[in-house]
Structure formats: C-alpha cells, structure tokens
mmCIF file of C-alpha atoms and ligand atoms in Angstrom:
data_model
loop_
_atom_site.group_PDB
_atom_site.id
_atom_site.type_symbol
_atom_site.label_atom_id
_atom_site.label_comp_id
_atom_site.label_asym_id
_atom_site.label_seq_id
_atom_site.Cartn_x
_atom_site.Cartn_y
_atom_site.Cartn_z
ATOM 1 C CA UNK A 1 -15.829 -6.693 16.119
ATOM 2 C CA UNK A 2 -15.298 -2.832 16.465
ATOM 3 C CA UNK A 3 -17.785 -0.779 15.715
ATOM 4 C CA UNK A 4 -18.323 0.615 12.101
ATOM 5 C CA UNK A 5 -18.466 4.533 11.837
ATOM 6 C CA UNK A 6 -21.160 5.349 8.775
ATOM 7 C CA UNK A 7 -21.654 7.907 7.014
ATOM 8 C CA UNK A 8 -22.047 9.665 3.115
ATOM 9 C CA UNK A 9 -18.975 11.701 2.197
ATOM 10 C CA UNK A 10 -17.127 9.172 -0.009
ATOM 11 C CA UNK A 11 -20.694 8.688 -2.293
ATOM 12 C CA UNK A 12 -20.254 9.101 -5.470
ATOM 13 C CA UNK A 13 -16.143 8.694 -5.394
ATOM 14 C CA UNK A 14 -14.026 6.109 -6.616
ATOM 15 C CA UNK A 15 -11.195 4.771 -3.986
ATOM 16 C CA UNK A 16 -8.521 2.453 -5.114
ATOM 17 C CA UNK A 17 -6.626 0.889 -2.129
ATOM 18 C CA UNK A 18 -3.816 -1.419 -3.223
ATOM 19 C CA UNK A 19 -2.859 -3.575 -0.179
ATOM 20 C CA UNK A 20 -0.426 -6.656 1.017
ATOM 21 C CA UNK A 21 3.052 -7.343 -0.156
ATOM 22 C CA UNK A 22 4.177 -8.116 -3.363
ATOM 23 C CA UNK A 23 6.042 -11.480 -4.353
ATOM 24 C CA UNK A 24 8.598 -11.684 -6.959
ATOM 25 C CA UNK A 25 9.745 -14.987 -8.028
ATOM 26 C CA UNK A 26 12.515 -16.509 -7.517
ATOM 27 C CA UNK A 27 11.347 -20.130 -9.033
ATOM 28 C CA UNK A 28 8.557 -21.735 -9.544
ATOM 29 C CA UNK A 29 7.752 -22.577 -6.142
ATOM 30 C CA UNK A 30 10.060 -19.209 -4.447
ATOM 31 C CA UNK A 31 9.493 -15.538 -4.136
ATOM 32 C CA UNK A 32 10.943 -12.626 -2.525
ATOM 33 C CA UNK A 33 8.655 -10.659 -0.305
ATOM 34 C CA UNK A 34 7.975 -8.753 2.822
ATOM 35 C CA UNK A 35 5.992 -9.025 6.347
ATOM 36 C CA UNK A 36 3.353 -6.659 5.130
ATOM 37 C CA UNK A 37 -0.470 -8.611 5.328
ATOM 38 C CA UNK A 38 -2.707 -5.765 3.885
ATOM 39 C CA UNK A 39 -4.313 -5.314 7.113
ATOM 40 C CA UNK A 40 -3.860 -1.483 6.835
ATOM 41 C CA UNK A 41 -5.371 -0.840 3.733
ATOM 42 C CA UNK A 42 -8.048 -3.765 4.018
ATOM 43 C CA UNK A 43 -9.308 -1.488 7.054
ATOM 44 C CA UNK A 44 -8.936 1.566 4.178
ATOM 45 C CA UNK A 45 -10.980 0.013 1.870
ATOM 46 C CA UNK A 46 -13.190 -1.057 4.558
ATOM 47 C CA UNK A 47 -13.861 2.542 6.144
ATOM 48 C CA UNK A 48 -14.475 3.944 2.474
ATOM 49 C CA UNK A 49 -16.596 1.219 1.525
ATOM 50 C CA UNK A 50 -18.903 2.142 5.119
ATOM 51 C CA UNK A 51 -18.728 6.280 3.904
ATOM 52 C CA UNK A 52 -20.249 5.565 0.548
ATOM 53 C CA UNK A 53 -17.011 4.987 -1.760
ATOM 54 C CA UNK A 54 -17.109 2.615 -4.547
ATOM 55 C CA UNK A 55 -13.562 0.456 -3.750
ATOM 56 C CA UNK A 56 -11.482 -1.067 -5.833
ATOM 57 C CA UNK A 57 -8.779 -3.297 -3.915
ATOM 58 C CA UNK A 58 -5.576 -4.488 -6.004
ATOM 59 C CA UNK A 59 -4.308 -7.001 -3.483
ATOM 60 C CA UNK A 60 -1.565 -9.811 -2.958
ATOM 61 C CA UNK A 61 -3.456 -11.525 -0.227
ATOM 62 C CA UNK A 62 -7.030 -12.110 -0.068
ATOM 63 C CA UNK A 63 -8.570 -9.459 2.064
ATOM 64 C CA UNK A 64 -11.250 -11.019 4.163
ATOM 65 C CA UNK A 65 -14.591 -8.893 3.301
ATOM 66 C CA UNK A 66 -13.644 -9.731 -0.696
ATOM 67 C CA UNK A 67 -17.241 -9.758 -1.369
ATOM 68 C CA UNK A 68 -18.393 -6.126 -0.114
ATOM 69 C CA UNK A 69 -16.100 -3.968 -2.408
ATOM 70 C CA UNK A 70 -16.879 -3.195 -5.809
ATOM 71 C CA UNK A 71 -13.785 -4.835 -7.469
ATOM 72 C CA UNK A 72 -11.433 -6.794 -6.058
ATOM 73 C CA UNK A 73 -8.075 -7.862 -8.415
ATOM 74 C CA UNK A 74 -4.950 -10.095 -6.992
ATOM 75 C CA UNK A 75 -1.932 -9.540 -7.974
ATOM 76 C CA UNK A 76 1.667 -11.367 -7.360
ATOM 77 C CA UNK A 77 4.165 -9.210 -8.634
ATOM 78 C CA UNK A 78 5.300 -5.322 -8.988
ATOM 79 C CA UNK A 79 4.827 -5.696 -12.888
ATOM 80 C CA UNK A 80 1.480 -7.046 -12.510
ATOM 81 C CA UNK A 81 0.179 -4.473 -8.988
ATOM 82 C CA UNK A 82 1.720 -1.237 -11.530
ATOM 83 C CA UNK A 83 -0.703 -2.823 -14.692
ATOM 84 C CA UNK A 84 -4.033 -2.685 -12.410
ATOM 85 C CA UNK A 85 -2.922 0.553 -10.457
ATOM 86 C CA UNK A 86 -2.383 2.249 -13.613
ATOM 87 C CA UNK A 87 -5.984 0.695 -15.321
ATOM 88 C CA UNK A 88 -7.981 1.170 -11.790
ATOM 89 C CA UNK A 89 -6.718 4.954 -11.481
ATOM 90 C CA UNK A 90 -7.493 6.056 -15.065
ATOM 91 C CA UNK A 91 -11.250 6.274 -13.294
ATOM 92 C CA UNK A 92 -10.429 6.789 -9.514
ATOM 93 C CA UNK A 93 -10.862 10.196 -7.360
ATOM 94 C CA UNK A 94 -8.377 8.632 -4.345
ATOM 95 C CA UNK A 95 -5.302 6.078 -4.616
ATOM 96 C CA UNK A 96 -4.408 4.913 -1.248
ATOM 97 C CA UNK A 97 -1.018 3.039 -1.948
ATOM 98 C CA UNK A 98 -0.509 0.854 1.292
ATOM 99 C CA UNK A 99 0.927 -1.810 -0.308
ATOM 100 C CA UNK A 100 4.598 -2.652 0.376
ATOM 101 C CA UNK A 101 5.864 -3.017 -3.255
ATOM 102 C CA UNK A 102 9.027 -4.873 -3.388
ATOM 103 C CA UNK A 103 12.169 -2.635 -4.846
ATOM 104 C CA UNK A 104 13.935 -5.186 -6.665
ATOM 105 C CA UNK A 105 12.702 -8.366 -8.927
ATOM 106 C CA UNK A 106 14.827 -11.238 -9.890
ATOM 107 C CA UNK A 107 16.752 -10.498 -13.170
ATOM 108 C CA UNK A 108 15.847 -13.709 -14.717
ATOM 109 C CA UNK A 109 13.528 -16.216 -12.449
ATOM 110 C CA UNK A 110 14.337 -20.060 -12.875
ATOM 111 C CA UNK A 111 11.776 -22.219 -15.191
ATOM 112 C CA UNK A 112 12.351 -24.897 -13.037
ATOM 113 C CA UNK A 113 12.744 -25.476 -8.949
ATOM 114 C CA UNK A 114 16.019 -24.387 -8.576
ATOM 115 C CA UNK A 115 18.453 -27.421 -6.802
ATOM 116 C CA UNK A 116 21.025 -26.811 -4.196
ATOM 117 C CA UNK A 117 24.828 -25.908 -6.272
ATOM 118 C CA UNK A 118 27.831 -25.604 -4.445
ATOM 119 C CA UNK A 119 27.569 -23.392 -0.628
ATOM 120 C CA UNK A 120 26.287 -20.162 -2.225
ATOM 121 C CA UNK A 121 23.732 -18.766 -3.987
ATOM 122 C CA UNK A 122 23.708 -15.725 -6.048
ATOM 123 C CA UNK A 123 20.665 -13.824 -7.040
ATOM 124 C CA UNK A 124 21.102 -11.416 -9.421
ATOM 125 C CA UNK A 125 18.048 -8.275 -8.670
ATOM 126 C CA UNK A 126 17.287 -5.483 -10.774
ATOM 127 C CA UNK A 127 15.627 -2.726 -10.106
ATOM 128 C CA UNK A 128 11.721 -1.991 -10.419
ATOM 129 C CA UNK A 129 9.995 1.326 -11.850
ATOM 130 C CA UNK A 130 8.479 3.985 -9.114
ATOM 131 C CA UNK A 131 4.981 3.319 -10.975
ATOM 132 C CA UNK A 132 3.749 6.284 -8.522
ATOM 133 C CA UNK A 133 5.699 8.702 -10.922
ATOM 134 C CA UNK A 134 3.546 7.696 -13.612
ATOM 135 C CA UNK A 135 0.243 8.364 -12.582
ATOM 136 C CA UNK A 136 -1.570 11.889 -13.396
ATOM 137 C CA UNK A 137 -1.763 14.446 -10.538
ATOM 138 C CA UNK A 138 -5.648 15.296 -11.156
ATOM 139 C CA UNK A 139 -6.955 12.826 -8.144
ATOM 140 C CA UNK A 140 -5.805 12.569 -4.763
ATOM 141 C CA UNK A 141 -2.337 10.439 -4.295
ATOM 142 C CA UNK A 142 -1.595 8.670 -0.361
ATOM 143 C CA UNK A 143 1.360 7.267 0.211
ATOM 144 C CA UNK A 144 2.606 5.138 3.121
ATOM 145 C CA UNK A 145 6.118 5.310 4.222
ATOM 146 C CA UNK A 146 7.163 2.102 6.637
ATOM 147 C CA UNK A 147 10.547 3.432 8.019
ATOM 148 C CA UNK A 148 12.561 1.850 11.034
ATOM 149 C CA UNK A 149 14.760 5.074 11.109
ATOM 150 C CA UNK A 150 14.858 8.708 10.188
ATOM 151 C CA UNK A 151 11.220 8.634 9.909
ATOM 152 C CA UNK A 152 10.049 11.720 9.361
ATOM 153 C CA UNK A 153 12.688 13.197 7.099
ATOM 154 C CA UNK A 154 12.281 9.580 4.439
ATOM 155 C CA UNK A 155 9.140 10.438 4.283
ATOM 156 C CA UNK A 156 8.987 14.199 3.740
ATOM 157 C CA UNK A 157 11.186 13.567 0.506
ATOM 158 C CA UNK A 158 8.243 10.238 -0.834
ATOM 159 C CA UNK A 159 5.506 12.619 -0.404
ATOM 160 C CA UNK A 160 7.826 15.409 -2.110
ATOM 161 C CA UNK A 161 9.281 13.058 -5.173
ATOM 162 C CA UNK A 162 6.098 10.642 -4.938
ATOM 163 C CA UNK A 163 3.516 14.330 -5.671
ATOM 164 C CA UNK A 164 1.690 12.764 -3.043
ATOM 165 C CA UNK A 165 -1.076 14.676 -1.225
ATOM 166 C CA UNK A 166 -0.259 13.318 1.873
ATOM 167 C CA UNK A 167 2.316 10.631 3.309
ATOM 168 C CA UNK A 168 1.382 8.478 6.202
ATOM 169 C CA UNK A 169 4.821 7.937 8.046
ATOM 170 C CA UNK A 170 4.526 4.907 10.307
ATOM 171 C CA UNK A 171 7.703 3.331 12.732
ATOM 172 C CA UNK A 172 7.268 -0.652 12.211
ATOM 173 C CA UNK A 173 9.780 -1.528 14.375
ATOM 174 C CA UNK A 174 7.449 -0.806 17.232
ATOM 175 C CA UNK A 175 5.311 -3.859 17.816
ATOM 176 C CA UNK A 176 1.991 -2.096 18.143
ATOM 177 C CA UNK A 177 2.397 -0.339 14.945
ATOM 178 C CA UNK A 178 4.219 -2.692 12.440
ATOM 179 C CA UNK A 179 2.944 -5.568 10.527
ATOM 180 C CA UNK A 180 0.368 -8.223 10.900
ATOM 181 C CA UNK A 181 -1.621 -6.458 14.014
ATOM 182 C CA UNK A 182 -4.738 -4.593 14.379
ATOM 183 C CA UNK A 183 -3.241 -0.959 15.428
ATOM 184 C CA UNK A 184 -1.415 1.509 14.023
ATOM 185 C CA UNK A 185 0.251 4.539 14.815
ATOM 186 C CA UNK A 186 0.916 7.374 12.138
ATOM 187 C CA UNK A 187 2.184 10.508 11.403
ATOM 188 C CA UNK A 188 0.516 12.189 8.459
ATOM 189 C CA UNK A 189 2.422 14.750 6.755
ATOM 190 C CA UNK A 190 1.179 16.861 3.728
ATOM 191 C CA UNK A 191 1.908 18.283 0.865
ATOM 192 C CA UNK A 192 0.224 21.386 1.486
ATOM 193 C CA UNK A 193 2.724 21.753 5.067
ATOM 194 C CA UNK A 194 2.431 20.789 8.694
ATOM 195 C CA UNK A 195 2.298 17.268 10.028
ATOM 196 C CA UNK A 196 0.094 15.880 12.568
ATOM 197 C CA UNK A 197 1.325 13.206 14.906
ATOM 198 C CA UNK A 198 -1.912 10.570 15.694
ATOM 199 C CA UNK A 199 -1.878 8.462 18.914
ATOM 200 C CA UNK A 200 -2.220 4.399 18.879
ATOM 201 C CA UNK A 201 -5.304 3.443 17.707
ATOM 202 C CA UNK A 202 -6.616 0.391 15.410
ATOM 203 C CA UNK A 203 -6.142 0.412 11.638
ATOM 204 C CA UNK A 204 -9.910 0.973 11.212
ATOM 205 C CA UNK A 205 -10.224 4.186 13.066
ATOM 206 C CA UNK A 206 -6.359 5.616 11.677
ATOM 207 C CA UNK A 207 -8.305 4.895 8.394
ATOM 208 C CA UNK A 208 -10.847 7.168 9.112
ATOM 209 C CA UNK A 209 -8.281 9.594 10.215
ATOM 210 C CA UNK A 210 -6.926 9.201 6.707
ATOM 211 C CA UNK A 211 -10.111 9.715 5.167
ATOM 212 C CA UNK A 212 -11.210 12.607 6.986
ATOM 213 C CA UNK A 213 -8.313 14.179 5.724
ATOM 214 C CA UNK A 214 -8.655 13.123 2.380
ATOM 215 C CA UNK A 215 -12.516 15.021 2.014
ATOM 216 C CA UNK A 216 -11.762 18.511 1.424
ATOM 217 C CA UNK A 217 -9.093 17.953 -1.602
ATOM 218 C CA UNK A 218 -11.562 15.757 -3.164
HETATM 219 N N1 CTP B 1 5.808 2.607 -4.068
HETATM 220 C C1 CTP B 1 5.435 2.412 -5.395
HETATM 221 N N2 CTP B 1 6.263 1.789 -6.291
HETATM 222 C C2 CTP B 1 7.482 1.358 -5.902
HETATM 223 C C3 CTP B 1 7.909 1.559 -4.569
HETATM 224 C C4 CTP B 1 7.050 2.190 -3.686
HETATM 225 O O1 CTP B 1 4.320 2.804 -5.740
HETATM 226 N N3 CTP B 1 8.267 0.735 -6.791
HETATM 227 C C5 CTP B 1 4.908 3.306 -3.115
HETATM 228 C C6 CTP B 1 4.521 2.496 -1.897
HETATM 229 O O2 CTP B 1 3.339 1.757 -2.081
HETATM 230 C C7 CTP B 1 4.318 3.555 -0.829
HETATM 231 C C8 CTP B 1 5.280 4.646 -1.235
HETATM 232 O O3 CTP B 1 5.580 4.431 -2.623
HETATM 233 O O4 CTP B 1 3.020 4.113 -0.814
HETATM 234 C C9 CTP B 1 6.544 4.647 -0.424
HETATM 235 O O5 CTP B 1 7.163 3.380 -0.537
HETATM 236 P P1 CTP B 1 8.631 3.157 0.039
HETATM 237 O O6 CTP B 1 9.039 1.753 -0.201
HETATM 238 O O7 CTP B 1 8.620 3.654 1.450
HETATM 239 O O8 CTP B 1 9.467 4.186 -0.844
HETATM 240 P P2 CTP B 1 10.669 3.997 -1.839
HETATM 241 O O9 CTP B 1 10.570 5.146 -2.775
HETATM 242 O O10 CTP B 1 10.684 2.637 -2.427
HETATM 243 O O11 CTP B 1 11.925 4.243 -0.931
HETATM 244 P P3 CTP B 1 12.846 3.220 -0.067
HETATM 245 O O12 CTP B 1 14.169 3.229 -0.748
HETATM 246 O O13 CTP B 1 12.892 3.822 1.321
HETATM 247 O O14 CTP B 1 12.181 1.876 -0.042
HETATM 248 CA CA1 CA B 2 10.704 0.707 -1.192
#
C-alpha cells in the first residue's frame, strides 16, 4: 500500500469525481461500454478525501474505499451519470470528470434478450448530449482526454469547447498509462496557457499533481 500524502487544503471544499465507464444497453442482459475501471479517479477521490475534501463519487463500478467518501452514487448509463453530475455539482467547488462516458446509446434497447436473426446484426446508435456544456462555469471544471493519437491538439480543443480549467491529456495506448493499472502518465494543459508534461508515476500521486494544481483557482 503506497503511502498516503495528508494534508488540509481541500477542507471545507466539495469535490465531485465521477469515475469508471458507462454501460448503455443493448438488452436486458447486453451493454456497450469501454476498458475504463475508475482506477484514476478512485485515486482522485482518494487524494481529496486524505487533503480534507468532502467527495462525492458518481461511479459505474464500485470503487473499493466506498465507505470513506461522503457520498457515493452508481450509475449505469450516460442519462443516468449526466442526472447526478448535474444534482452533485449544483453544491460542488471541483468536478473532476474521469469517467469515460460512452458517445453513443442504443436508439431503442430490446425488452427482451435479443436471439440470434439471420448473419448480421444492426444496431442502430444515437448520439448522447456533452452534459459538460451544461454545467455553470463558477467552480472549477477537469477534464480527462484518453487519446491514442494527436494527443495534444484533441485535447487543447475539450478543454477549449469543454470551458474546462484544465485538461489532463493521457496516451492509453501505452501500457503503463492506459486502463486497468496503477500508473499514469499525463500531460496537463490549461486554460489559462502552457502545458506541463508529468513523468510515470501511480494514479495516486498524478492525483495529487492534479490537485495541487487545482488549489489556487479554488
Ligand atoms: N464527457 C462528458 N460527456 C460526454 C462525453 C465526454 O462529460 N458525452 C467528458 C469526459 O468525461 C471527459 C471529457 O468530456 O472528461 C473528454 O471526453 P472525450 O470522450 O475525450 O471527449 P469527446 O468530446 O467525447 O470527444 P471524442 O469525439 O474524442 O470522444
Ligand atoms: Ca468521447
């Protein structure tokens, strides 16, 4: 277990980390989602939780210290992660949005398991809502951008469109840095200019990186 780093400067704020991958269904039994596990912002709620913050967590996996943050709410879908983002932040001084949040929902899911028709199958997906764009700008907004190419110029135009404070860019294809492992290596560009490139480290120190950044525009 890696040491915990302590301290007072989140006391008195309200964090709200969403984390994991969301699931849209398919069927009853079938969902479309993505490799992300919540690790990163499990450690973000984790290093606000040991600096004082009251954390929220709006999850789609269970994150494994459930019963140290303040609230903890699990959600399944996009539709259901936008209608606790939107209640947690009408109180909340930082939004850390690590959660991979699918771009696309089934148009209409089956009521029943679906049988095998015919050799094909044809899902019909619609677009979701960019529920960023609808929160206020009066707290601090961090975004995380999960790119395999053009890195740094996707996410200069998420923290731009997003009105994020800051935009975490991270390369999963590398294997040290992507999903479902304990380190992670970031580029954190922000809104106010200038980028800084952080070496490999785990999740729970890059989220103190984060943090420390986040203090003075709180
Ligand atoms: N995000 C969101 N709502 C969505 C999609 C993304 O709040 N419907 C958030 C993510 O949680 C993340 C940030 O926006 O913090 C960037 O997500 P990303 O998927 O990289 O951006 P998109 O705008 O969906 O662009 P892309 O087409 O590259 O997926
Ligand atoms: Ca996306």
């Amino acid at each position: 277990e890696e040491t915990r780093r302590v301290g007072t400067d989140f006391e008195a704020k309200h964090v709200v980390v969403t984390a994991g991958g969301t699931r849209e269904p398919i069927d009853p039994v079938r969902y479309i989602g993505n490799r992300s596990t919540g690790k990163m912002g499990f450690a973000l709620a984790d290093a606000a939780l040991d600096r004082g913050a009251r954390v929220t967590v709006i999850a789609t996996v269970t994150p494994p210290r459930a019963d140290r943050y303040d609230a903890v709410e699990m959600v399944e879908t996009v539709s259901d992660m936008r209608v606790a983002v939107l209640k947690a932040c009408q109180a909340a001084d930082v939004l850390l949005m690590t959660a991979a949040v699918s771009d696309f929902r089934v148009a209409k899911p089956a009521e029943h398991k679906m049988k095998k028709q015919g050799e094909n199958l044809v899902l019909e997906l619609v677009q979701n809502d960019d529920f960023l764009l609808e929160l206020s700008d009066d707290f601090v907004k961090v975004g995380f951008a999960a790119e395999t190419q053009d890195l740094l110029d996707n996410a200069h135009k998420k923290l731009v469109n997003k009105r994020l404070a800051m935009i975490c860019a991270n390369d999963v294809s590398a294997p040290d840095a992507g999903f479902a492992v304990d380190t992670n290596r970031i580029t954190i560009l922000h809104a106010s200019g200038g980028q800084e490139a952080l070496p490999l480290m785990s999740k729970y120190a890059v989220a103190h990186e984060i943090l420390d950044r986040v203090v003075p525009l709180l």
